[in-house]
Amino acid sequence: MQNRAIFTTTNIIILLTILMYVIQTNLTYGSVILGLNLNFIQNGLYFQPLSTMFAHGGMAHLVMNMFVLYQFGNLIETYRGKAQLLYLYFLGGIITSLLSFAFIYTMQLPHNIVGASGAICVLLGYVALVDSYQRKGIITWVVVISIFPVLLGLPVAWYGHLIGLAIGFLLGVIKK
């Protein structure tokens, strides 16, 4: 049995995300100061395509995202290395944030985007690309978590999930 370190890159990202959530929810104006949403054109905070990945819409949102990040981040980190994980998560997350913002701006949707879901869907897209056995299940799952909550009337940035999935495929093809 392989002995795994507690401080993997994935676990450090999770700890940073939890810390940012604590700041976001406990400091007055914590979200505003750190730009923890994707509304950067209006606020002039151009680092928001990155910082939005560390914000969450509530404890359930945070826990669900960190659970999936733990599974797939550690999987990629173990089999492809931390550099590949960082490349996918951060570059993919930023691209997903920018394309999601372009989508909401073009469609004139009144949403701020928060959460790591887009970046996590990049990881899912990458795994779906490199592991054909899991491909159909992952794609089905991303479609379900994107569409089903919307049908229930929940404010989910479904387009961020789908964009992230596609970006994961694309980044995987570019750097496999």
JSON list of C-alpha atoms in Angstrom, two decimals:
[
{"chain": "A", "resi": 1, "resn": "MET", "atom": "CA", "xyz": [0.00, 0.00, 0.00]},
{"chain": "A", "resi": 2, "resn": "GLN", "atom": "CA", "xyz": [1.30, 3.41, -0.98]},
{"chain": "A", "resi": 3, "resn": "ASN", "atom": "CA", "xyz": [1.76, 5.95, 1.81]},
{"chain": "A", "resi": 4, "resn": "ARG", "atom": "CA", "xyz": [0.12, 9.26, 0.75]},
{"chain": "A", "resi": 5, "resn": "ALA", "atom": "CA", "xyz": [1.14, 12.65, 2.05]},
{"chain": "A", "resi": 6, "resn": "ILE", "atom": "CA", "xyz": [-1.51, 14.77, 3.73]},
{"chain": "A", "resi": 7, "resn": "PHE", "atom": "CA", "xyz": [-0.27, 17.97, 2.08]},
{"chain": "A", "resi": 8, "resn": "THR", "atom": "CA", "xyz": [-0.86, 17.08, -1.55]},
{"chain": "A", "resi": 9, "resn": "THR", "atom": "CA", "xyz": [-1.33, 19.93, -3.98]},
{"chain": "A", "resi": 10, "resn": "THR", "atom": "CA", "xyz": [-5.03, 19.05, -4.16]},
{"chain": "A", "resi": 11, "resn": "ASN", "atom": "CA", "xyz": [-5.42, 19.18, -0.39]},
{"chain": "A", "resi": 12, "resn": "ILE", "atom": "CA", "xyz": [-3.62, 22.55, -0.26]},
{"chain": "A", "resi": 13, "resn": "ILE", "atom": "CA", "xyz": [-6.05, 23.94, -2.87]},
{"chain": "A", "resi": 14, "resn": "ILE", "atom": "CA", "xyz": [-8.92, 22.60, -0.75]},
{"chain": "A", "resi": 15, "resn": "LEU", "atom": "CA", "xyz": [-7.52, 24.21, 2.41]},
{"chain": "A", "resi": 16, "resn": "LEU", "atom": "CA", "xyz": [-7.04, 27.55, 0.61]},
{"chain": "A", "resi": 17, "resn": "THR", "atom": "CA", "xyz": [-10.60, 27.37, -0.72]},
{"chain": "A", "resi": 18, "resn": "ILE", "atom": "CA", "xyz": [-11.96, 26.70, 2.76]},
{"chain": "A", "resi": 19, "resn": "LEU", "atom": "CA", "xyz": [-9.89, 29.61, 4.16]},
{"chain": "A", "resi": 20, "resn": "MET", "atom": "CA", "xyz": [-11.25, 31.92, 1.46]},
{"chain": "A", "resi": 21, "resn": "TYR", "atom": "CA", "xyz": [-14.79, 30.77, 2.25]},
{"chain": "A", "resi": 22, "resn": "VAL", "atom": "CA", "xyz": [-14.24, 31.59, 5.93]},
{"chain": "A", "resi": 23, "resn": "ILE", "atom": "CA", "xyz": [-12.98, 35.05, 4.94]},
{"chain": "A", "resi": 24, "resn": "GLN", "atom": "CA", "xyz": [-15.86, 35.51, 2.49]},
{"chain": "A", "resi": 25, "resn": "THR", "atom": "CA", "xyz": [-18.51, 34.65, 5.06]},
{"chain": "A", "resi": 26, "resn": "ASN", "atom": "CA", "xyz": [-17.02, 36.12, 8.26]},
{"chain": "A", "resi": 27, "resn": "LEU", "atom": "CA", "xyz": [-15.36, 39.40, 7.32]},
{"chain": "A", "resi": 28, "resn": "THR", "atom": "CA", "xyz": [-17.42, 42.44, 6.54]},
{"chain": "A", "resi": 29, "resn": "TYR", "atom": "CA", "xyz": [-16.88, 43.13, 2.85]},
{"chain": "A", "resi": 30, "resn": "GLY", "atom": "CA", "xyz": [-14.63, 40.02, 2.60]},
{"chain": "A", "resi": 31, "resn": "SER", "atom": "CA", "xyz": [-16.18, 39.13, -0.75]},
{"chain": "A", "resi": 32, "resn": "VAL", "atom": "CA", "xyz": [-15.86, 42.67, -2.08]},
{"chain": "A", "resi": 33, "resn": "ILE", "atom": "CA", "xyz": [-12.23, 43.17, -1.05]},
{"chain": "A", "resi": 34, "resn": "LEU", "atom": "CA", "xyz": [-11.09, 39.83, -2.44]},
{"chain": "A", "resi": 35, "resn": "GLY", "atom": "CA", "xyz": [-13.30, 40.01, -5.52]},
{"chain": "A", "resi": 36, "resn": "LEU", "atom": "CA", "xyz": [-14.85, 36.64, -4.69]},
{"chain": "A", "resi": 37, "resn": "ASN", "atom": "CA", "xyz": [-17.31, 36.56, -7.57]},
{"chain": "A", "resi": 38, "resn": "LEU", "atom": "CA", "xyz": [-17.16, 36.99, -11.31]},
{"chain": "A", "resi": 39, "resn": "ASN", "atom": "CA", "xyz": [-18.41, 40.47, -12.01]},
{"chain": "A", "resi": 40, "resn": "PHE", "atom": "CA", "xyz": [-15.03, 41.99, -12.72]},
{"chain": "A", "resi": 41, "resn": "ILE", "atom": "CA", "xyz": [-15.98, 44.40, -15.49]},
{"chain": "A", "resi": 42, "resn": "GLN", "atom": "CA", "xyz": [-18.16, 46.41, -13.11]},
{"chain": "A", "resi": 43, "resn": "ASN", "atom": "CA", "xyz": [-15.82, 46.17, -10.13]},
{"chain": "A", "resi": 44, "resn": "GLY", "atom": "CA", "xyz": [-12.54, 46.70, -11.97]},
{"chain": "A", "resi": 45, "resn": "LEU", "atom": "CA", "xyz": [-11.01, 43.73, -10.14]},
{"chain": "A", "resi": 46, "resn": "TYR", "atom": "CA", "xyz": [-9.29, 41.91, -12.97]},
{"chain": "A", "resi": 47, "resn": "PHE", "atom": "CA", "xyz": [-8.07, 39.01, -10.83]},
{"chain": "A", "resi": 48, "resn": "GLN", "atom": "CA", "xyz": [-11.64, 37.76, -10.40]},
{"chain": "A", "resi": 49, "resn": "PRO", "atom": "CA", "xyz": [-11.44, 35.02, -13.04]},
{"chain": "A", "resi": 50, "resn": "LEU", "atom": "CA", "xyz": [-9.07, 33.37, -10.55]},
{"chain": "A", "resi": 51, "resn": "SER", "atom": "CA", "xyz": [-10.58, 34.46, -7.24]},
{"chain": "A", "resi": 52, "resn": "THR", "atom": "CA", "xyz": [-14.09, 33.34, -8.17]},
{"chain": "A", "resi": 53, "resn": "MET", "atom": "CA", "xyz": [-12.87, 29.73, -7.92]},
{"chain": "A", "resi": 54, "resn": "PHE", "atom": "CA", "xyz": [-12.36, 30.26, -4.20]},
{"chain": "A", "resi": 55, "resn": "ALA", "atom": "CA", "xyz": [-15.81, 31.67, -3.43]},
{"chain": "A", "resi": 56, "resn": "HIS", "atom": "CA", "xyz": [-18.91, 29.58, -2.77]},
{"chain": "A", "resi": 57, "resn": "GLY", "atom": "CA", "xyz": [-22.61, 30.21, -2.39]},
{"chain": "A", "resi": 58, "resn": "GLY", "atom": "CA", "xyz": [-22.93, 28.36, 0.90]},
{"chain": "A", "resi": 59, "resn": "MET", "atom": "CA", "xyz": [-21.62, 25.50, 2.97]},
{"chain": "A", "resi": 60, "resn": "ALA", "atom": "CA", "xyz": [-23.35, 22.79, 0.88]},
{"chain": "A", "resi": 61, "resn": "HIS", "atom": "CA", "xyz": [-21.87, 24.28, -2.31]},
{"chain": "A", "resi": 62, "resn": "LEU", "atom": "CA", "xyz": [-18.40, 24.31, -0.74]},
{"chain": "A", "resi": 63, "resn": "VAL", "atom": "CA", "xyz": [-18.63, 20.76, 0.61]},
{"chain": "A", "resi": 64, "resn": "MET", "atom": "CA", "xyz": [-19.89, 19.29, -2.68]},
{"chain": "A", "resi": 65, "resn": "ASN", "atom": "CA", "xyz": [-17.17, 21.01, -4.70]},
{"chain": "A", "resi": 66, "resn": "MET", "atom": "CA", "xyz": [-14.38, 20.08, -2.30]},
{"chain": "A", "resi": 67, "resn": "PHE", "atom": "CA", "xyz": [-15.54, 16.44, -2.22]},
{"chain": "A", "resi": 68, "resn": "VAL", "atom": "CA", "xyz": [-15.31, 16.16, -6.01]},
{"chain": "A", "resi": 69, "resn": "LEU", "atom": "CA", "xyz": [-12.05, 18.14, -6.09]},
{"chain": "A", "resi": 70, "resn": "TYR", "atom": "CA", "xyz": [-10.58, 15.77, -3.51]},
{"chain": "A", "resi": 71, "resn": "GLN", "atom": "CA", "xyz": [-11.47, 12.74, -5.62]},
{"chain": "A", "resi": 72, "resn": "PHE", "atom": "CA", "xyz": [-10.49, 13.95, -9.08]},
{"chain": "A", "resi": 73, "resn": "GLY", "atom": "CA", "xyz": [-7.70, 16.34, -8.08]},
{"chain": "A", "resi": 74, "resn": "ASN", "atom": "CA", "xyz": [-5.88, 13.63, -6.15]},
{"chain": "A", "resi": 75, "resn": "LEU", "atom": "CA", "xyz": [-6.49, 11.17, -9.00]},
{"chain": "A", "resi": 76, "resn": "ILE", "atom": "CA", "xyz": [-4.88, 13.49, -11.56]},
{"chain": "A", "resi": 77, "resn": "GLU", "atom": "CA", "xyz": [-2.11, 14.47, -9.16]},
{"chain": "A", "resi": 78, "resn": "THR", "atom": "CA", "xyz": [-1.28, 10.83, -8.42]},
{"chain": "A", "resi": 79, "resn": "TYR", "atom": "CA", "xyz": [-1.23, 9.62, -12.02]},
{"chain": "A", "resi": 80, "resn": "ARG", "atom": "CA", "xyz": [-0.20, 12.75, -13.97]},
{"chain": "A", "resi": 81, "resn": "GLY", "atom": "CA", "xyz": [1.63, 14.86, -11.37]},
{"chain": "A", "resi": 82, "resn": "LYS", "atom": "CA", "xyz": [1.07, 18.13, -9.58]},
{"chain": "A", "resi": 83, "resn": "ALA", "atom": "CA", "xyz": [2.16, 20.25, -12.55]},
{"chain": "A", "resi": 84, "resn": "GLN", "atom": "CA", "xyz": [-0.60, 18.73, -14.69]},
{"chain": "A", "resi": 85, "resn": "LEU", "atom": "CA", "xyz": [-3.13, 19.27, -11.89]},
{"chain": "A", "resi": 86, "resn": "LEU", "atom": "CA", "xyz": [-2.12, 22.93, -11.46]},
{"chain": "A", "resi": 87, "resn": "TYR", "atom": "CA", "xyz": [-2.17, 23.49, -15.23]},
{"chain": "A", "resi": 88, "resn": "LEU", "atom": "CA", "xyz": [-5.65, 22.02, -15.59]},
{"chain": "A", "resi": 89, "resn": "TYR", "atom": "CA", "xyz": [-7.19, 23.49, -12.45]},
{"chain": "A", "resi": 90, "resn": "PHE", "atom": "CA", "xyz": [-5.92, 27.05, -12.63]},
{"chain": "A", "resi": 91, "resn": "LEU", "atom": "CA", "xyz": [-5.51, 27.66, -16.36]},
{"chain": "A", "resi": 92, "resn": "GLY", "atom": "CA", "xyz": [-8.71, 25.73, -17.08]},
{"chain": "A", "resi": 93, "resn": "GLY", "atom": "CA", "xyz": [-10.55, 27.48, -14.26]},
{"chain": "A", "resi": 94, "resn": "ILE", "atom": "CA", "xyz": [-9.53, 30.94, -15.45]},
{"chain": "A", "resi": 95, "resn": "ILE", "atom": "CA", "xyz": [-10.49, 30.16, -19.06]},
{"chain": "A", "resi": 96, "resn": "THR", "atom": "CA", "xyz": [-13.81, 28.73, -17.85]},
{"chain": "A", "resi": 97, "resn": "SER", "atom": "CA", "xyz": [-14.45, 31.88, -15.78]},
{"chain": "A", "resi": 98, "resn": "LEU", "atom": "CA", "xyz": [-13.72, 34.14, -18.73]},
{"chain": "A", "resi": 99, "resn": "LEU", "atom": "CA", "xyz": [-15.89, 32.15, -21.14]},
{"chain": "A", "resi": 100, "resn": "SER", "atom": "CA", "xyz": [-18.68, 31.94, -18.55]},
{"chain": "A", "resi": 101, "resn": "PHE", "atom": "CA", "xyz": [-18.53, 35.70, -18.10]},
{"chain": "A", "resi": 102, "resn": "ALA", "atom": "CA", "xyz": [-18.64, 36.14, -21.89]},
{"chain": "A", "resi": 103, "resn": "PHE", "atom": "CA", "xyz": [-21.69, 33.88, -21.98]},
{"chain": "A", "resi": 104, "resn": "ILE", "atom": "CA", "xyz": [-23.60, 35.72, -19.25]},
{"chain": "A", "resi": 105, "resn": "TYR", "atom": "CA", "xyz": [-22.62, 39.08, -20.74]},
{"chain": "A", "resi": 106, "resn": "THR", "atom": "CA", "xyz": [-23.72, 38.04, -24.24]},
{"chain": "A", "resi": 107, "resn": "MET", "atom": "CA", "xyz": [-26.97, 36.51, -22.98]},
{"chain": "A", "resi": 108, "resn": "GLN", "atom": "CA", "xyz": [-27.47, 39.48, -20.60]},
{"chain": "A", "resi": 109, "resn": "LEU", "atom": "CA", "xyz": [-27.95, 37.19, -17.60]},
{"chain": "A", "resi": 110, "resn": "PRO", "atom": "CA", "xyz": [-27.93, 38.93, -14.20]},
{"chain": "A", "resi": 111, "resn": "HIS", "atom": "CA", "xyz": [-25.60, 36.51, -12.41]},
{"chain": "A", "resi": 112, "resn": "ASN", "atom": "CA", "xyz": [-22.38, 36.69, -10.51]},
{"chain": "A", "resi": 113, "resn": "ILE", "atom": "CA", "xyz": [-20.47, 33.45, -10.79]},
{"chain": "A", "resi": 114, "resn": "VAL", "atom": "CA", "xyz": [-19.00, 31.83, -7.70]},
{"chain": "A", "resi": 115, "resn": "GLY", "atom": "CA", "xyz": [-17.49, 28.46, -7.01]},
{"chain": "A", "resi": 116, "resn": "ALA", "atom": "CA", "xyz": [-14.89, 26.00, -8.09]},
{"chain": "A", "resi": 117, "resn": "SER", "atom": "CA", "xyz": [-17.37, 24.00, -10.18]},
{"chain": "A", "resi": 118, "resn": "GLY", "atom": "CA", "xyz": [-16.06, 25.25, -13.52]},
{"chain": "A", "resi": 119, "resn": "ALA", "atom": "CA", "xyz": [-12.45, 24.41, -12.63]},
{"chain": "A", "resi": 120, "resn": "ILE", "atom": "CA", "xyz": [-13.53, 21.05, -11.21]},
{"chain": "A", "resi": 121, "resn": "CYS", "atom": "CA", "xyz": [-15.44, 20.30, -14.41]},
{"chain": "A", "resi": 122, "resn": "VAL", "atom": "CA", "xyz": [-12.17, 20.98, -16.26]},
{"chain": "A", "resi": 123, "resn": "LEU", "atom": "CA", "xyz": [-10.67, 18.12, -14.24]},
{"chain": "A", "resi": 124, "resn": "LEU", "atom": "CA", "xyz": [-13.68, 15.94, -15.03]},
{"chain": "A", "resi": 125, "resn": "GLY", "atom": "CA", "xyz": [-13.34, 16.74, -18.73]},
{"chain": "A", "resi": 126, "resn": "TYR", "atom": "CA", "xyz": [-9.68, 15.80, -18.64]},
{"chain": "A", "resi": 127, "resn": "VAL", "atom": "CA", "xyz": [-10.37, 12.48, -16.90]},
{"chain": "A", "resi": 128, "resn": "ALA", "atom": "CA", "xyz": [-13.16, 11.76, -19.38]},
{"chain": "A", "resi": 129, "resn": "LEU", "atom": "CA", "xyz": [-10.69, 12.35, -22.20]},
{"chain": "A", "resi": 130, "resn": "VAL", "atom": "CA", "xyz": [-7.90, 10.14, -20.89]},
{"chain": "A", "resi": 131, "resn": "ASP", "atom": "CA", "xyz": [-10.11, 7.38, -19.42]},
{"chain": "A", "resi": 132, "resn": "SER", "atom": "CA", "xyz": [-12.58, 6.18, -22.03]},
{"chain": "A", "resi": 133, "resn": "TYR", "atom": "CA", "xyz": [-14.07, 3.72, -19.53]},
{"chain": "A", "resi": 134, "resn": "GLN", "atom": "CA", "xyz": [-15.37, 6.60, -17.37]},
{"chain": "A", "resi": 135, "resn": "ARG", "atom": "CA", "xyz": [-16.18, 8.99, -20.24]},
{"chain": "A", "resi": 136, "resn": "LYS", "atom": "CA", "xyz": [-19.93, 8.38, -20.61]},
{"chain": "A", "resi": 137, "resn": "GLY", "atom": "CA", "xyz": [-20.50, 8.40, -16.85]},
{"chain": "A", "resi": 138, "resn": "ILE", "atom": "CA", "xyz": [-18.61, 11.64, -16.32]},
{"chain": "A", "resi": 139, "resn": "ILE", "atom": "CA", "xyz": [-20.32, 13.43, -19.20]},
{"chain": "A", "resi": 140, "resn": "THR", "atom": "CA", "xyz": [-23.73, 12.21, -18.01]},
{"chain": "A", "resi": 141, "resn": "TRP", "atom": "CA", "xyz": [-22.98, 13.33, -14.45]},
{"chain": "A", "resi": 142, "resn": "VAL", "atom": "CA", "xyz": [-21.89, 16.83, -15.53]},
{"chain": "A", "resi": 143, "resn": "VAL", "atom": "CA", "xyz": [-25.03, 17.22, -17.66]},
{"chain": "A", "resi": 144, "resn": "VAL", "atom": "CA", "xyz": [-27.20, 16.07, -14.73]},
{"chain": "A", "resi": 145, "resn": "ILE", "atom": "CA", "xyz": [-25.57, 18.42, -12.19]},
{"chain": "A", "resi": 146, "resn": "SER", "atom": "CA", "xyz": [-25.87, 21.23, -14.73]},
{"chain": "A", "resi": 147, "resn": "ILE", "atom": "CA", "xyz": [-29.47, 20.82, -15.85]},
{"chain": "A", "resi": 148, "resn": "PHE", "atom": "CA", "xyz": [-31.36, 19.17, -12.97]},
{"chain": "A", "resi": 149, "resn": "PRO", "atom": "CA", "xyz": [-30.84, 21.98, -10.42]},
{"chain": "A", "resi": 150, "resn": "VAL", "atom": "CA", "xyz": [-32.01, 24.54, -13.01]},
{"chain": "A", "resi": 151, "resn": "LEU", "atom": "CA", "xyz": [-35.20, 22.53, -13.50]},
{"chain": "A", "resi": 152, "resn": "LEU", "atom": "CA", "xyz": [-35.71, 22.76, -9.72]},
{"chain": "A", "resi": 153, "resn": "GLY", "atom": "CA", "xyz": [-35.30, 26.54, -9.90]},
{"chain": "A", "resi": 154, "resn": "LEU", "atom": "CA", "xyz": [-31.87, 26.65, -8.25]},
{"chain": "A", "resi": 155, "resn": "PRO", "atom": "CA", "xyz": [-29.43, 29.36, -9.36]},
{"chain": "A", "resi": 156, "resn": "VAL", "atom": "CA", "xyz": [-26.74, 27.14, -10.89]},
{"chain": "A", "resi": 157, "resn": "ALA", "atom": "CA", "xyz": [-24.27, 28.38, -13.49]},
{"chain": "A", "resi": 158, "resn": "TRP", "atom": "CA", "xyz": [-24.90, 25.33, -15.69]},
{"chain": "A", "resi": 159, "resn": "TYR", "atom": "CA", "xyz": [-22.97, 26.89, -18.56]},
{"chain": "A", "resi": 160, "resn": "GLY", "atom": "CA", "xyz": [-19.83, 27.04, -16.38]},
{"chain": "A", "resi": 161, "resn": "HIS", "atom": "CA", "xyz": [-20.03, 23.29, -15.83]},
{"chain": "A", "resi": 162, "resn": "LEU", "atom": "CA", "xyz": [-20.43, 22.55, -19.53]},
{"chain": "A", "resi": 163, "resn": "ILE", "atom": "CA", "xyz": [-17.76, 25.06, -20.54]},
{"chain": "A", "resi": 164, "resn": "GLY", "atom": "CA", "xyz": [-15.38, 23.57, -17.95]},
{"chain": "A", "resi": 165, "resn": "LEU", "atom": "CA", "xyz": [-16.00, 20.05, -19.25]},
{"chain": "A", "resi": 166, "resn": "ALA", "atom": "CA", "xyz": [-15.19, 21.18, -22.80]},
{"chain": "A", "resi": 167, "resn": "ILE", "atom": "CA", "xyz": [-12.09, 23.11, -21.66]},
{"chain": "A", "resi": 168, "resn": "GLY", "atom": "CA", "xyz": [-10.86, 19.99, -19.81]},
{"chain": "A", "resi": 169, "resn": "PHE", "atom": "CA", "xyz": [-11.12, 18.01, -23.02]},
{"chain": "A", "resi": 170, "resn": "LEU", "atom": "CA", "xyz": [-9.37, 20.74, -24.98]},
{"chain": "A", "resi": 171, "resn": "LEU", "atom": "CA", "xyz": [-6.53, 21.25, -22.50]},
{"chain": "A", "resi": 172, "resn": "GLY", "atom": "CA", "xyz": [-6.10, 17.49, -22.32]},
{"chain": "A", "resi": 173, "resn": "VAL", "atom": "CA", "xyz": [-5.73, 17.27, -26.09]},
{"chain": "A", "resi": 174, "resn": "ILE", "atom": "CA", "xyz": [-3.23, 20.15, -26.05]},
{"chain": "A", "resi": 175, "resn": "LYS", "atom": "CA", "xyz": [-1.13, 18.73, -23.20]},
{"chain": "A", "resi": 176, "resn": "LYS", "atom": "CA", "xyz": [-1.82, 15.04, -22.82]}
]
